[in-house]
PDB file of N, CA and C in Angstrom:
ATOM      1  N   ALA L 174       0.838  -1.171   0.000  1.00 78.00           N
ATOM      2  CA  ALA L 174       0.000   0.000   0.000  1.00 78.00           C
ATOM      3  C   ALA L 174       0.888   1.241   0.000  1.00 78.00           C
ATOM      4  N   TYR L 175       0.353   2.334  -0.504  1.00 83.00           N
ATOM      5  CA  TYR L 175       1.088   3.590  -0.462  1.00 83.00           C
ATOM      6  C   TYR L 175       0.107   4.734  -0.272  1.00 83.00           C
ATOM      7  N   ALA L 176       0.640   5.850   0.184  1.00 88.00           N
ATOM      8  CA  ALA L 176      -0.159   7.058   0.356  1.00 88.00           C
ATOM      9  C   ALA L 176       0.725   8.243   0.005  1.00 88.00           C
ATOM     10  N   ARG L 177       0.085   9.309  -0.414  1.00 89.00           N
ATOM     11  CA  ARG L 177       0.784  10.544  -0.772  1.00 89.00           C
ATOM     12  C   ARG L 177       0.147  11.673   0.030  1.00 89.00           C
ATOM     13  N   THR L 178       0.990  12.502   0.654  1.00 90.00           N
ATOM     14  CA  THR L 178       0.438  13.595   1.454  1.00 90.00           C
ATOM     15  C   THR L 178       1.437  14.738   1.575  1.00 90.00           C
ATOM     16  N   ASN L 179       0.910  15.893   1.870  1.00 90.00           N
ATOM     17  CA  ASN L 179       1.741  17.034   2.239  1.00 90.00           C
ATOM     18  C   ASN L 179       1.243  17.588   3.582  1.00 90.00           C
ATOM     19  N   LEU L 180       0.537  16.758   4.321  1.00 92.00           N
ATOM     20  CA  LEU L 180      -0.036  17.133   5.604  1.00 92.00           C
ATOM     21  C   LEU L 180       0.724  16.502   6.757  1.00 92.00           C
ATOM     22  N   SER L 181       0.603  17.093   7.918  1.00 94.00           N
ATOM     23  CA  SER L 181       1.146  16.515   9.141  1.00 94.00           C
ATOM     24  C   SER L 181       0.052  15.664   9.787  1.00 94.00           C
ATOM     25  N   PHE L 182       0.467  14.645  10.550  1.00 95.00           N
ATOM     26  CA  PHE L 182      -0.485  13.753  11.197  1.00 95.00           C
ATOM     27  C   PHE L 182      -0.113  13.560  12.658  1.00 95.00           C
ATOM     28  N   LEU L 183      -1.035  13.928  13.558  1.00 96.00           N
ATOM     29  CA  LEU L 183      -0.847  13.681  14.987  1.00 96.00           C
ATOM     30  C   LEU L 183      -0.852  12.190  15.289  1.00 96.00           C
ATOM     31  N   TYR L 184      -1.638  11.447  14.511  1.00 95.00           N
ATOM     32  CA  TYR L 184      -1.730   9.994  14.632  1.00 95.00           C
ATOM     33  C   TYR L 184      -2.017   9.451  13.243  1.00 95.00           C
ATOM     34  N   LEU L 185      -1.276   8.433  12.834  1.00 93.00           N
ATOM     35  CA  LEU L 185      -1.409   7.909  11.474  1.00 93.00           C
ATOM     36  C   LEU L 185      -2.652   7.075  11.245  1.00 93.00           C
ATOM     37  N   GLY L 186      -3.372   6.727  12.283  1.00 92.00           N
ATOM     38  CA  GLY L 186      -4.557   5.894  12.129  1.00 92.00           C
ATOM     39  C   GLY L 186      -4.199   4.431  12.272  1.00 92.00           C
ATOM     40  N   ASP L 187      -5.205   3.609  12.428  1.00 91.00           N
ATOM     41  CA  ASP L 187      -4.977   2.192  12.692  1.00 91.00           C
ATOM     42  C   ASP L 187      -4.269   1.478  11.549  1.00 91.00           C
ATOM     43  N   PHE L 188      -4.527   1.870  10.299  1.00 91.00           N
ATOM     44  CA  PHE L 188      -3.903   1.165   9.177  1.00 91.00           C
ATOM     45  C   PHE L 188      -2.416   1.480   9.058  1.00 91.00           C
ATOM     46  N   TRP L 189      -2.031   2.760   9.117  1.00 90.00           N
ATOM     47  CA  TRP L 189      -0.635   3.156   8.881  1.00 90.00           C
ATOM     48  C   TRP L 189       0.245   3.163  10.125  1.00 90.00           C
ATOM     49  N   ASN L 190      -0.343   3.192  11.308  1.00 91.00           N
ATOM     50  CA  ASN L 190       0.455   3.244  12.531  1.00 91.00           C
ATOM     51  C   ASN L 190       1.435   2.073  12.593  1.00 91.00           C
ATOM     52  N   ASP L 191       2.709   2.382  12.808  1.00 87.00           N
ATOM     53  CA  ASP L 191       3.776   1.376  12.928  1.00 87.00           C
ATOM     54  C   ASP L 191       3.933   0.503  11.683  1.00 87.00           C
ATOM     55  N   ARG L 192       3.625   1.051  10.493  1.00 87.00           N
ATOM     56  CA  ARG L 192       3.752   0.256   9.269  1.00 87.00           C
ATOM     57  C   ARG L 192       4.577   0.930   8.188  1.00 87.00           C
ATOM     58  N   ILE L 193       5.095   2.130   8.396  1.00 84.00           N
ATOM     59  CA  ILE L 193       5.868   2.824   7.363  1.00 84.00           C
ATOM     60  C   ILE L 193       7.276   2.240   7.317  1.00 84.00           C
ATOM     61  N   SER L 194       7.657   1.746   6.134  1.00 81.00           N
ATOM     62  CA  SER L 194       8.988   1.164   5.961  1.00 81.00           C
ATOM     63  C   SER L 194       9.852   1.962   5.007  1.00 81.00           C
ATOM     64  N   SER L 195       9.243   2.660   4.072  1.00 84.00           N
ATOM     65  CA  SER L 195       9.997   3.453   3.102  1.00 84.00           C
ATOM     66  C   SER L 195       9.181   4.674   2.721  1.00 84.00           C
ATOM     67  N   LEU L 196       9.879   5.681   2.173  1.00 86.00           N
ATOM     68  CA  LEU L 196       9.165   6.887   1.759  1.00 86.00           C
ATOM     69  C   LEU L 196      10.014   7.723   0.818  1.00 86.00           C
ATOM     70  N   ILE L 197       9.342   8.652   0.180  1.00 90.00           N
ATOM     71  CA  ILE L 197       9.999   9.644  -0.674  1.00 90.00           C
ATOM     72  C   ILE L 197       9.610  11.011  -0.133  1.00 90.00           C
ATOM     73  N   ILE L 198      10.610  11.826   0.164  1.00 92.00           N
ATOM     74  CA  ILE L 198      10.360  13.196   0.584  1.00 92.00           C
ATOM     75  C   ILE L 198      10.741  14.084  -0.589  1.00 92.00           C
ATOM     76  N   VAL L 199       9.769  14.804  -1.117  1.00 92.00           N
ATOM     77  CA  VAL L 199       9.978  15.641  -2.290  1.00 92.00           C
ATOM     78  C   VAL L 199      10.619  16.963  -1.912  1.00 92.00           C
ATOM     79  N   SER L 200      10.166  17.561  -0.823  1.00 92.00           N
ATOM     80  CA  SER L 200      10.739  18.836  -0.397  1.00 92.00           C
ATOM     81  C   SER L 200      10.486  19.049   1.089  1.00 92.00           C
ATOM     82  N   GLY L 201      11.215  19.976   1.641  1.00 93.00           N
ATOM     83  CA  GLY L 201      11.038  20.330   3.039  1.00 93.00           C
ATOM     84  C   GLY L 201      11.814  19.437   3.979  1.00 93.00           C
ATOM     85  N   VAL L 202      11.612  19.680   5.251  1.00 94.00           N
ATOM     86  CA  VAL L 202      12.189  18.874   6.319  1.00 94.00           C
ATOM     87  C   VAL L 202      11.023  18.313   7.119  1.00 94.00           C
ATOM     88  N   TRP L 203      11.070  17.017   7.370  1.00 95.00           N
ATOM     89  CA  TRP L 203       9.994  16.324   8.066  1.00 95.00           C
ATOM     90  C   TRP L 203      10.543  15.618   9.294  1.00 95.00           C
ATOM     91  N   GLN L 204       9.730  15.614  10.344  1.00 95.00           N
ATOM     92  CA  GLN L 204      10.075  14.881  11.552  1.00 95.00           C
ATOM     93  C   GLN L 204       9.102  13.720  11.710  1.00 95.00           C
ATOM     94  N   PHE L 205       9.650  12.557  12.006  1.00 93.00           N
ATOM     95  CA  PHE L 205       8.875  11.334  12.191  1.00 93.00           C
ATOM     96  C   PHE L 205       9.045  10.888  13.632  1.00 93.00           C
ATOM     97  N   PHE L 206       7.919  10.539  14.282  1.00 93.00           N
ATOM     98  CA  PHE L 206       7.932  10.235  15.710  1.00 93.00           C
ATOM     99  C   PHE L 206       7.452   8.817  15.988  1.00 93.00           C
ATOM    100  N   ARG L 207       8.054   8.212  16.997  1.00 90.00           N
ATOM    101  CA  ARG L 207       7.679   6.855  17.400  1.00 90.00           C
ATOM    102  C   ARG L 207       6.255   6.809  17.951  1.00 90.00           C
ATOM    103  N   ASP L 208       5.825   7.856  18.646  1.00 93.00           N
ATOM    104  CA  ASP L 208       4.517   7.864  19.297  1.00 93.00           C
ATOM    105  C   ASP L 208       3.599   8.916  18.673  1.00 93.00           C
ATOM    106  N   ASP L 209       2.314   8.798  18.948  1.00 95.00           N
ATOM    107  CA  ASP L 209       1.363   9.783  18.442  1.00 95.00           C
ATOM    108  C   ASP L 209       1.575  11.131  19.137  1.00 95.00           C
ATOM    109  N   TYR L 210       0.979  12.163  18.582  1.00 97.00           N
ATOM    110  CA  TYR L 210       1.086  13.538  19.082  1.00 97.00           C
ATOM    111  C   TYR L 210       2.532  14.030  19.148  1.00 97.00           C
ATOM    112  N   TYR L 211       3.356  13.577  18.200  1.00 97.00           N
ATOM    113  CA  TYR L 211       4.745  14.049  18.049  1.00 97.00           C
ATOM    114  C   TYR L 211       5.573  13.799  19.308  1.00 97.00           C
ATOM    115  N   LYS L 212       5.448  12.627  19.860  1.00 96.00           N
ATOM    116  CA  LYS L 212       6.187  12.266  21.068  1.00 96.00           C
ATOM    117  C   LYS L 212       7.091  11.071  20.806  1.00 96.00           C
ATOM    118  N   GLY L 213       7.983  10.825  21.737  1.00 94.00           N
ATOM    119  CA  GLY L 213       8.876   9.680  21.652  1.00 94.00           C
ATOM    120  C   GLY L 213      10.088   9.977  20.779  1.00 94.00           C
ATOM    121  N   ASP L 214      10.798   8.922  20.393  1.00 90.00           N
ATOM    122  CA  ASP L 214      11.959   9.082  19.530  1.00 90.00           C
ATOM    123  C   ASP L 214      11.574   9.827  18.264  1.00 90.00           C
ATOM    124  N   MET L 215      12.510  10.641  17.744  1.00 93.00           N
ATOM    125  CA  MET L 215      12.232  11.454  16.559  1.00 93.00           C
ATOM    126  C   MET L 215      13.367  11.294  15.558  1.00 93.00           C
ATOM    127  N   TRP L 216      12.995  11.231  14.260  1.00 89.00           N
ATOM    128  CA  TRP L 216      13.939  11.185  13.153  1.00 89.00           C
ATOM    129  C   TRP L 216      13.600  12.331  12.217  1.00 89.00           C
ATOM    130  N   GLU L 217      14.584  13.118  11.820  1.00 92.00           N
ATOM    131  CA  GLU L 217      14.379  14.273  10.935  1.00 92.00           C
ATOM    132  C   GLU L 217      15.016  13.975   9.575  1.00 92.00           C
ATOM    133  N   LEU L 218      14.226  14.143   8.520  1.00 91.00           N
ATOM    134  CA  LEU L 218      14.687  13.812   7.170  1.00 91.00           C
ATOM    135  C   LEU L 218      14.359  14.921   6.189  1.00 91.00           C
ATOM    136  N   GLY L 219      15.244  15.121   5.216  1.00 91.00           N
ATOM    137  CA  GLY L 219      15.035  16.053   4.121  1.00 91.00           C
ATOM    138  C   GLY L 219      14.744  15.298   2.841  1.00 91.00           C
ATOM    139  N   PRO L 220      14.734  15.989   1.701  1.00 92.00           N
ATOM    140  CA  PRO L 220      14.387  15.369   0.427  1.00 92.00           C
ATOM    141  C   PRO L 220      15.255  14.148   0.109  1.00 92.00           C
ATOM    142  N   GLY L 221      14.598  13.151  -0.452  1.00 89.00           N
ATOM    143  CA  GLY L 221      15.299  11.947  -0.870  1.00 89.00           C
ATOM    144  C   GLY L 221      14.387  10.744  -0.897  1.00 89.00           C
ATOM    145  N   PHE L 222      14.941   9.654  -1.399  1.00 87.00           N
ATOM    146  CA  PHE L 222      14.241   8.373  -1.428  1.00 87.00           C
ATOM    147  C   PHE L 222      14.830   7.518  -0.322  1.00 87.00           C
ATOM    148  N   TYR L 223      13.995   7.104   0.585  1.00 84.00           N
ATOM    149  CA  TYR L 223      14.421   6.312   1.728  1.00 84.00           C
ATOM    150  C   TYR L 223      13.770   4.941   1.622  1.00 84.00           C
ATOM    151  N   GLU L 224      14.488   4.027   0.948  1.00 79.00           N
ATOM    152  CA  GLU L 224      13.929   2.690   0.709  1.00 79.00           C
ATOM    153  C   GLU L 224      13.666   1.969   2.026  1.00 79.00           C
ATOM    154  N   CYS L 225      14.592   2.033   2.909  1.00 72.00           N
ATOM    155  CA  CYS L 225      14.445   1.483   4.259  1.00 72.00           C
ATOM    156  C   CYS L 225      15.076   2.474   5.210  1.00 72.00           C
ATOM    157  N   PHE L 226      14.532   3.696   5.242  1.00 56.00           N
ATOM    158  CA  PHE L 226      15.242   4.765   5.937  1.00 56.00           C
ATOM    159  C   PHE L 226      15.457   4.496   7.409  1.00 56.00           C
ATOM    160  N   PHE L 227      14.592   3.730   8.047  1.00 57.00           N
ATOM    161  CA  PHE L 227      14.795   3.470   9.467  1.00 57.00           C
ATOM    162  C   PHE L 227      15.942   2.506   9.710  1.00 57.00           C
ATOM    163  N   ALA L 228      16.371   1.781   8.682  1.00 54.00           N
ATOM    164  CA  ALA L 228      17.544   0.923   8.851  1.00 54.00           C
ATOM    165  C   ALA L 228      18.765   1.772   9.199  1.00 54.00           C
ATOM    166  N   ASP L 229      18.831   2.999   8.652  1.00 55.00           N
ATOM    167  CA  ASP L 229      19.930   3.908   8.954  1.00 55.00           C
ATOM    168  C   ASP L 229      19.611   4.839  10.123  1.00 55.00           C
ATOM    169  N   LYS L 230      18.356   5.154  10.320  1.00 53.00           N
ATOM    170  CA  LYS L 230      17.971   6.152  11.314  1.00 53.00           C
ATOM    171  C   LYS L 230      17.394   5.556  12.591  1.00 53.00           C
ATOM    172  N   GLY L 231      17.146   4.262  12.612  1.00 54.00           N
ATOM    173  CA  GLY L 231      16.530   3.632  13.771  1.00 54.00           C
ATOM    174  C   GLY L 231      15.736   2.423  13.333  1.00 54.00           C
ATOM    175  N   PRO L 232      14.889   1.887  14.183  1.00 57.00           N
ATOM    176  CA  PRO L 232      14.130   0.678  13.847  1.00 57.00           C
ATOM    177  C   PRO L 232      13.046   0.935  12.810  1.00 57.00           C
ATOM    178  N   ASP L 233      12.682  -0.115  12.086  1.00 63.00           N
ATOM    179  CA  ASP L 233      11.669  -0.053  11.036  1.00 63.00           C
ATOM    180  C   ASP L 233      10.261  -0.189  11.631  1.00 63.00           C
ATOM    181  N   ASP L 234       9.276   0.347  10.920  1.00 79.00           N
ATOM    182  CA  ASP L 234       7.862   0.165  11.264  1.00 79.00           C
ATOM    183  C   ASP L 234       7.509   0.619  12.676  1.00 79.00           C
ATOM    184  N   VAL L 235       7.928   1.824  13.046  1.00 83.00           N
ATOM    185  CA  VAL L 235       7.626   2.321  14.387  1.00 83.00           C
ATOM    186  C   VAL L 235       6.985   3.712  14.390  1.00 83.00           C
ATOM    187  N   VAL L 236       6.767   4.314  13.237  1.00 89.00           N
ATOM    188  CA  VAL L 236       6.266   5.688  13.185  1.00 89.00           C
ATOM    189  C   VAL L 236       4.771   5.741  13.484  1.00 89.00           C
ATOM    190  N   SER L 237       4.405   6.662  14.381  1.00 93.00           N
ATOM    191  CA  SER L 237       2.998   6.867  14.726  1.00 93.00           C
ATOM    192  C   SER L 237       2.510   8.270  14.384  1.00 93.00           C
ATOM    193  N   SER L 238       3.445   9.222  14.157  1.00 95.00           N
ATOM    194  CA  SER L 238       3.055  10.585  13.777  1.00 95.00           C
ATOM    195  C   SER L 238       4.209  11.231  13.026  1.00 95.00           C
ATOM    196  N   PHE L 239       3.879  12.244  12.226  1.00 95.00           N
ATOM    197  CA  PHE L 239       4.923  13.002  11.534  1.00 95.00           C
ATOM    198  C   PHE L 239       4.423  14.392  11.195  1.00 95.00           C
ATOM    199  N   LYS L 240       5.396  15.311  10.992  1.00 96.00           N
ATOM    200  CA  LYS L 240       5.010  16.677  10.659  1.00 96.00           C
ATOM    201  C   LYS L 240       6.102  17.342   9.833  1.00 96.00           C
ATOM    202  N   ALA L 241       5.673  18.308   9.025  1.00 94.00           N
ATOM    203  CA  ALA L 241       6.606  19.138   8.264  1.00 94.00           C
ATOM    204  C   ALA L 241       7.113  20.223   9.200  1.00 94.00           C
ATOM    205  N   VAL L 242       8.430  20.456   9.179  1.00 94.00           N
ATOM    206  CA  VAL L 242       8.997  21.503  10.024  1.00 94.00           C
ATOM    207  C   VAL L 242       9.638  22.612   9.206  1.00 94.00           C
ATOM    208  N   ALA L 243       9.799  22.392   7.900  1.00 91.00           N
ATOM    209  CA  ALA L 243      10.315  23.425   6.995  1.00 91.00           C
ATOM    210  C   ALA L 243       9.765  23.149   5.606  1.00 91.00           C
ATOM    211  N   LEU L 244       9.468  24.194   4.873  1.00 80.00           N
ATOM    212  CA  LEU L 244       8.911  24.032   3.533  1.00 80.00           C
ATOM    213  C   LEU L 244       9.968  23.746   2.479  1.00 80.00           C
ATOM    214  N   SER L 245      11.189  24.116   2.756  1.00 73.00           N
ATOM    215  CA  SER L 245      12.265  23.824   1.799  1.00 73.00           C
ATOM    216  C   SER L 245      13.488  23.370   2.573  1.00 73.00           C
ATOM    217  N   TRP L 246      14.384  22.713   1.887  1.00 62.00           N
ATOM    218  CA  TRP L 246      15.587  22.134   2.485  1.00 62.00           C
ATOM    219  C   TRP L 246      16.747  23.072   2.271  1.00 62.00           C
ATOM    220  N   SER L 247      17.469  23.377   3.320  1.00 62.00           N
ATOM    221  CA  SER L 247      18.698  24.150   3.148  1.00 62.00           C
ATOM    222  C   SER L 247      19.746  23.597   4.102  1.00 62.00           C
ATOM    223  N   ARG L 248      20.914  23.341   3.562  1.00 61.00           N
ATOM    224  CA  ARG L 248      22.013  22.842   4.391  1.00 61.00           C
ATOM    225  C   ARG L 248      22.804  24.028   4.907  1.00 61.00           C
ATOM    226  N   GLN L 249      23.132  23.973   6.174  1.00 57.00           N
ATOM    227  CA  GLN L 249      23.938  25.033   6.770  1.00 57.00           C
ATOM    228  C   GLN L 249      25.412  24.786   6.421  1.00 57.00           C
ATOM    229  N   PRO L 250      26.180  25.832   6.090  1.00 54.00           N
ATOM    230  CA  PRO L 250      27.605  25.634   5.744  1.00 54.00           C
ATOM    231  C   PRO L 250      28.429  25.143   6.913  1.00 54.00           C
TER     232      PRO L 250
END
């Protein structure tokens, strides 16, 4: 299954909760949280294709909420 969104989610719902394994971030900076309401462990990602992004950033299939924190990506020098 897949979904496309540009919205933040306090809780992913029963279907998507703890089931995200890969994603594509087109733009911005996004934070992904282990628990609902943006709590628990957090992973911050910018644009890219993350086939198994939690393999590098932490455990797989644990995200319960996520939010956009920046509309565009900029690296600090």
